[in-house]
Short mmCIF file of C-alpha atoms in Angstrom, two decimals:
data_model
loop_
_atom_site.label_atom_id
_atom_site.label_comp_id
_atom_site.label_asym_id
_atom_site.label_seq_id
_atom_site.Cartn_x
_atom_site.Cartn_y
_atom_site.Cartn_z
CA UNK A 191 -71.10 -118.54 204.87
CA UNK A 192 -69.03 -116.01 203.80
CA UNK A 193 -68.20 -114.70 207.19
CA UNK A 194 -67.20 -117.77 208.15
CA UNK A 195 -64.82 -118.09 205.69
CA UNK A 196 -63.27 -114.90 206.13
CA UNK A 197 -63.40 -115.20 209.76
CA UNK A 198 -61.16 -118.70 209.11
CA UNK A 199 -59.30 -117.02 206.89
CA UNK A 200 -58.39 -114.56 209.68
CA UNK A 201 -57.54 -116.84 212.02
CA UNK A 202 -55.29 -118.90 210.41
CA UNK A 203 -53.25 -115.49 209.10
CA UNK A 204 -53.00 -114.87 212.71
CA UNK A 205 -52.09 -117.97 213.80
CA UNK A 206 -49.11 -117.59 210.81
CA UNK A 207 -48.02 -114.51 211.74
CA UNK A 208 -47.72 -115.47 215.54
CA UNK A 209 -45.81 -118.70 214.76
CA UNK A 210 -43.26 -116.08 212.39
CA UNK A 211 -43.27 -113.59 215.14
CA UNK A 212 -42.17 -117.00 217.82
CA UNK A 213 -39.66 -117.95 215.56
CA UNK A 214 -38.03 -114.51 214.78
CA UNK A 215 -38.04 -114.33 218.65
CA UNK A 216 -35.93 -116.95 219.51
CA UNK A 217 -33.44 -116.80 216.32
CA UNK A 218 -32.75 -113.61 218.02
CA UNK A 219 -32.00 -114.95 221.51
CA UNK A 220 -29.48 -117.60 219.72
CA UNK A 221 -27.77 -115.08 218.10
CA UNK A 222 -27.51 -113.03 221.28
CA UNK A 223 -26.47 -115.77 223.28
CA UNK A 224 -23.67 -116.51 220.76
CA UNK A 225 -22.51 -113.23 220.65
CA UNK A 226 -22.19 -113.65 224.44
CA UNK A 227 -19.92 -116.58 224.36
CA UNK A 228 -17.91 -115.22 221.38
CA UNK A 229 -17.09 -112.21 223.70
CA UNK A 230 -16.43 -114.16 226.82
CA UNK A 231 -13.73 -116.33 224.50
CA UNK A 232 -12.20 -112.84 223.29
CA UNK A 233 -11.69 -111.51 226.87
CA UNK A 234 -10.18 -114.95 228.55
CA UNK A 235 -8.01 -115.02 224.89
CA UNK A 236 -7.15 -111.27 225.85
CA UNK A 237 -6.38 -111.45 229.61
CA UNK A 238 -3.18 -110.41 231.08
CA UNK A 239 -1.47 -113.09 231.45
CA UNK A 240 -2.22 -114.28 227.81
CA UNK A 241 -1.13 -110.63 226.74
CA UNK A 242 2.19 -111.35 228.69
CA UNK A 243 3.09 -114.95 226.87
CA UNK A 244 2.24 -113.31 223.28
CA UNK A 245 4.24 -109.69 223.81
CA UNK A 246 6.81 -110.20 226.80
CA UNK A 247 7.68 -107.23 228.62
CA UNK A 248 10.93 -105.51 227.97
CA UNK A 249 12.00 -106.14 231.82
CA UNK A 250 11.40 -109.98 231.50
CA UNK A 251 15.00 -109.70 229.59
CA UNK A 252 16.37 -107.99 233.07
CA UNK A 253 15.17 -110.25 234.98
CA UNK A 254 15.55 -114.03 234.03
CA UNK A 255 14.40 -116.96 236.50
CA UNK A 256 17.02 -118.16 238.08
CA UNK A 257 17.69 -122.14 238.34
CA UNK A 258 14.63 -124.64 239.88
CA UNK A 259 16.38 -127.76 240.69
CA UNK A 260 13.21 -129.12 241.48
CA UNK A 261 11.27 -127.30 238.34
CA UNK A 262 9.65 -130.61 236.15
CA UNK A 263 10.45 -128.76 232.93
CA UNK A 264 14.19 -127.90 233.90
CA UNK A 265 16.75 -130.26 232.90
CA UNK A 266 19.29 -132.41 234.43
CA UNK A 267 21.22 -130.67 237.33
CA UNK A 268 24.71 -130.29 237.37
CA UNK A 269 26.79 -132.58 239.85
CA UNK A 270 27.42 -129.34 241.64
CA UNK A 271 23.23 -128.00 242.02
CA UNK A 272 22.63 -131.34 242.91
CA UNK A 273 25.03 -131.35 246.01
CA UNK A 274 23.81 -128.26 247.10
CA UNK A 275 20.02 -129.06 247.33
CA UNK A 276 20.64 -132.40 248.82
CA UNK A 277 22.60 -130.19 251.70
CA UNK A 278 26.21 -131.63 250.75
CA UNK A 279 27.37 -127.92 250.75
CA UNK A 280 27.45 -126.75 254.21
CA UNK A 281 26.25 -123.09 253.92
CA UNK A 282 23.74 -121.19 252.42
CA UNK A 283 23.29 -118.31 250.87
CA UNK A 284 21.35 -115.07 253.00
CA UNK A 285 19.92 -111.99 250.77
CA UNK A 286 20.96 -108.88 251.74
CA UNK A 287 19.38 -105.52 251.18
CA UNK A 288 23.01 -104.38 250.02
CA UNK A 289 24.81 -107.35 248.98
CA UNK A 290 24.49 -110.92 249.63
CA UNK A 291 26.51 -113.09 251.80
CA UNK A 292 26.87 -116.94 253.08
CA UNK A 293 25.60 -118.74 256.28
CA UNK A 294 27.68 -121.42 257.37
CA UNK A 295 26.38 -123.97 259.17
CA UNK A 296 29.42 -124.66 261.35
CA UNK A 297 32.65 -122.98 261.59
CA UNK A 298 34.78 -123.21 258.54
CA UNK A 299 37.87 -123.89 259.95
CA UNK A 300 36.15 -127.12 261.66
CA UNK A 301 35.63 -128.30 257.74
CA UNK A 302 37.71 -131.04 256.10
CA UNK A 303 38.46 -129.33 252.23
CA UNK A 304 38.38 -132.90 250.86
CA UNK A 305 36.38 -132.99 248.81
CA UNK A 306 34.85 -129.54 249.94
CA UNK A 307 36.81 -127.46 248.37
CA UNK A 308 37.30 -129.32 245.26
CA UNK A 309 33.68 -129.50 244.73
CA UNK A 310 33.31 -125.44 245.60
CA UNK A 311 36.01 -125.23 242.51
CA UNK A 312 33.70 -127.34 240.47
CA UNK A 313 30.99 -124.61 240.94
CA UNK A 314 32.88 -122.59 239.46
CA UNK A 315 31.99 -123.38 235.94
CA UNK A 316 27.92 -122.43 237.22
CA UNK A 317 25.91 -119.52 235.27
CA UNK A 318 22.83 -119.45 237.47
CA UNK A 319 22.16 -118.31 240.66
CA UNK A 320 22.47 -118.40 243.51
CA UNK A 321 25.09 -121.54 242.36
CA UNK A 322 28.05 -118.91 241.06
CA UNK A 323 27.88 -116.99 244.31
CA UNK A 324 27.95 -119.78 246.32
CA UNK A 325 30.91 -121.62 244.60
CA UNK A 326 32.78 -118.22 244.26
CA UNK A 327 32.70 -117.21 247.86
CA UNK A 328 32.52 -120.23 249.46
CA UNK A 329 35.77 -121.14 247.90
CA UNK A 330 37.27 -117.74 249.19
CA UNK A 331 36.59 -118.24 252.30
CA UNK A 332 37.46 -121.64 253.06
CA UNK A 333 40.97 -120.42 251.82
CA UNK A 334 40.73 -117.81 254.51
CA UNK A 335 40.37 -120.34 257.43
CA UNK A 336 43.55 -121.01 260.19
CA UNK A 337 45.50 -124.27 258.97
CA UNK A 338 43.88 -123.78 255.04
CA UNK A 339 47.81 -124.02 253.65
CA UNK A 340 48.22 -127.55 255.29
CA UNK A 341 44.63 -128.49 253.92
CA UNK A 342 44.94 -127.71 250.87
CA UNK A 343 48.41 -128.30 249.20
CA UNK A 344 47.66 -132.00 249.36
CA UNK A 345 44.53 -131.31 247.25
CA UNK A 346 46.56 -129.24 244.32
CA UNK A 347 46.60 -132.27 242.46
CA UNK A 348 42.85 -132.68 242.24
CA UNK A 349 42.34 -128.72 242.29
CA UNK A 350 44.26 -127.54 239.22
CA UNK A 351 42.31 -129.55 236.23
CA UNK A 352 39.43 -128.49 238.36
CA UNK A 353 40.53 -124.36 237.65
CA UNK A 354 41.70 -125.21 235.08
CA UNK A 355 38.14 -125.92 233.70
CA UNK A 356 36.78 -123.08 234.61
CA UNK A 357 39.92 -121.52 232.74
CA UNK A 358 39.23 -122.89 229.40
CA UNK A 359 35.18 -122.20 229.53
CA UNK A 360 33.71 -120.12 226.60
CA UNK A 361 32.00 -117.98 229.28
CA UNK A 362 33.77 -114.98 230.22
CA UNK A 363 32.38 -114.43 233.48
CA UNK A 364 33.51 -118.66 234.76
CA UNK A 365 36.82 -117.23 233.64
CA UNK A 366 37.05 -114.43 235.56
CA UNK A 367 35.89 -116.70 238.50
CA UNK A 368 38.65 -119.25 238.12
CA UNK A 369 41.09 -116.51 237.51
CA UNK A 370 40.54 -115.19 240.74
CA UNK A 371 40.30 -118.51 242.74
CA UNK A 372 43.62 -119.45 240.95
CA UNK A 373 44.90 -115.98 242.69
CA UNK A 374 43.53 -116.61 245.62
CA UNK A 375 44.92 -120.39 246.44
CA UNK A 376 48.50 -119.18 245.30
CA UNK A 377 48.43 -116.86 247.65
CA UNK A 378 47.55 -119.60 250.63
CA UNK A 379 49.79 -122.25 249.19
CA UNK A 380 52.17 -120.20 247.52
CA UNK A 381 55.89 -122.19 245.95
CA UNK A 382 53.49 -125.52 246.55
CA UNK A 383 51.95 -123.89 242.84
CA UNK A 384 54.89 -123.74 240.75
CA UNK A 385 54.85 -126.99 239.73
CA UNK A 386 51.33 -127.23 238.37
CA UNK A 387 51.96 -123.82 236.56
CA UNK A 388 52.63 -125.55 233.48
CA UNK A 389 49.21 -126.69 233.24
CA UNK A 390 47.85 -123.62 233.30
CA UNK A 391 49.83 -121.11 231.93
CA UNK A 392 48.22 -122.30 227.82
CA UNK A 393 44.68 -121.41 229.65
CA UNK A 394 45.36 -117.68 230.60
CA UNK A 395 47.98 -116.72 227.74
CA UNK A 396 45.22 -114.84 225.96
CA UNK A 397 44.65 -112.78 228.74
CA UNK A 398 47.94 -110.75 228.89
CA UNK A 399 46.69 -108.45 231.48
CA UNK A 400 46.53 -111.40 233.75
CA UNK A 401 49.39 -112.55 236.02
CA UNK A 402 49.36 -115.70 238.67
CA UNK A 403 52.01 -114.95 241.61
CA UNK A 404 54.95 -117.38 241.41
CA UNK A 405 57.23 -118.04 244.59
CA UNK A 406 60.65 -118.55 244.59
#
């Protein structure tokens, strides 16, 4: 009777210590399994791209984005990057390893500069690229075509609060820009100027350096 009892006695301390044993086992392969998730979390948290967004690199400052007309998140367009990615400005703008340039799509002398060069002068007042470079030289070299004189003097009327604009614009750079597409159309329509002069001279008076050719 005895051995009986003992032998029970041994069975059920086995049968204990194999049910502690079963569930020491598993709380072991949750914990593991947890730590395996936590460190899958910590390496998509710390992937490059996350490391970019929370310490930006020093050359993301030298080199901005330039404009996405088409970018959801971007806002409104200006009347000016709206007509040129509907095509209403006939050229384009080609990289160059050296410098860039434009592509016209026909002959610029075969253009009519109303409104085309107006809106070019609108441009003017751009920051983003390729928009400034476009509105810059396109309006240089429409002024460089055979017959611009006759094409544009009837325009001055329409042109100068245009440059004038860009003249008054807190942005030093759309200065400069007007500036030098105010030099440039004197030069092509030269004594037709002096009589919208006026309007511009309280625009560039705190630039003394700068000087707009007047004909006699």
């Amino acid at each position: 009777m005895q051995k009986s009892e003992g032998s029970g006695g041994t069975q059920l301390k086995n049968r204990a210590t194999g049910n502690y044993d079963q569930r020491t086992s598993s709380s072991t392969q949750i914990k593991h399994r947890n730590a395996v998730q936590g460190s899958k979390s910590s390496l998509s948290t710390s992937s490059p791209e996350s490391a970019r967004k929370l310490h930006p690199r020093p050359s993301d400052k030298l080199n901005p984005k330039t404009i996405n007309p088409f970018g959801e998140q971007s806002r409104a367009p200006s009347a000016f990057a709206a007509i040129y990615s509907k095509g209403g400005i006939p050229c384009r703008l080609v990289h160059g390893s050296v410098k860039h340039r434009l592509q016209w799509e026909c002959p610029p002398e075969s253009l009519s500069f109303d409104p085309l060069l107006i809106t070019l002068a609108e441009g003017l007042r751009e920051t983003k690229h390729p928009y400034t470079f476009v509105s810059k030289e396109g309006f240089r070299e429409l002024l460089l075509v055979k017959g611009a004189p006759e094409k544009a003097i009837p325009l001055l009327p329409r042109l100068i609060p245009v440059l004038k604009a860009a003249l008054v614009h807190s942005d030093d750079e759309v200065f400069e820009r007007g500036l030098n597409a105010l030099v440039q159309l004197s030069v092509v329509v030269g004594p037709s100027l002096n009589d919208h002069l006026k309007h511009l001279l309280t625009s560039v008076s705190t630039y003394s350096h700068c000087s707009i050719p007047t004909y006699e």
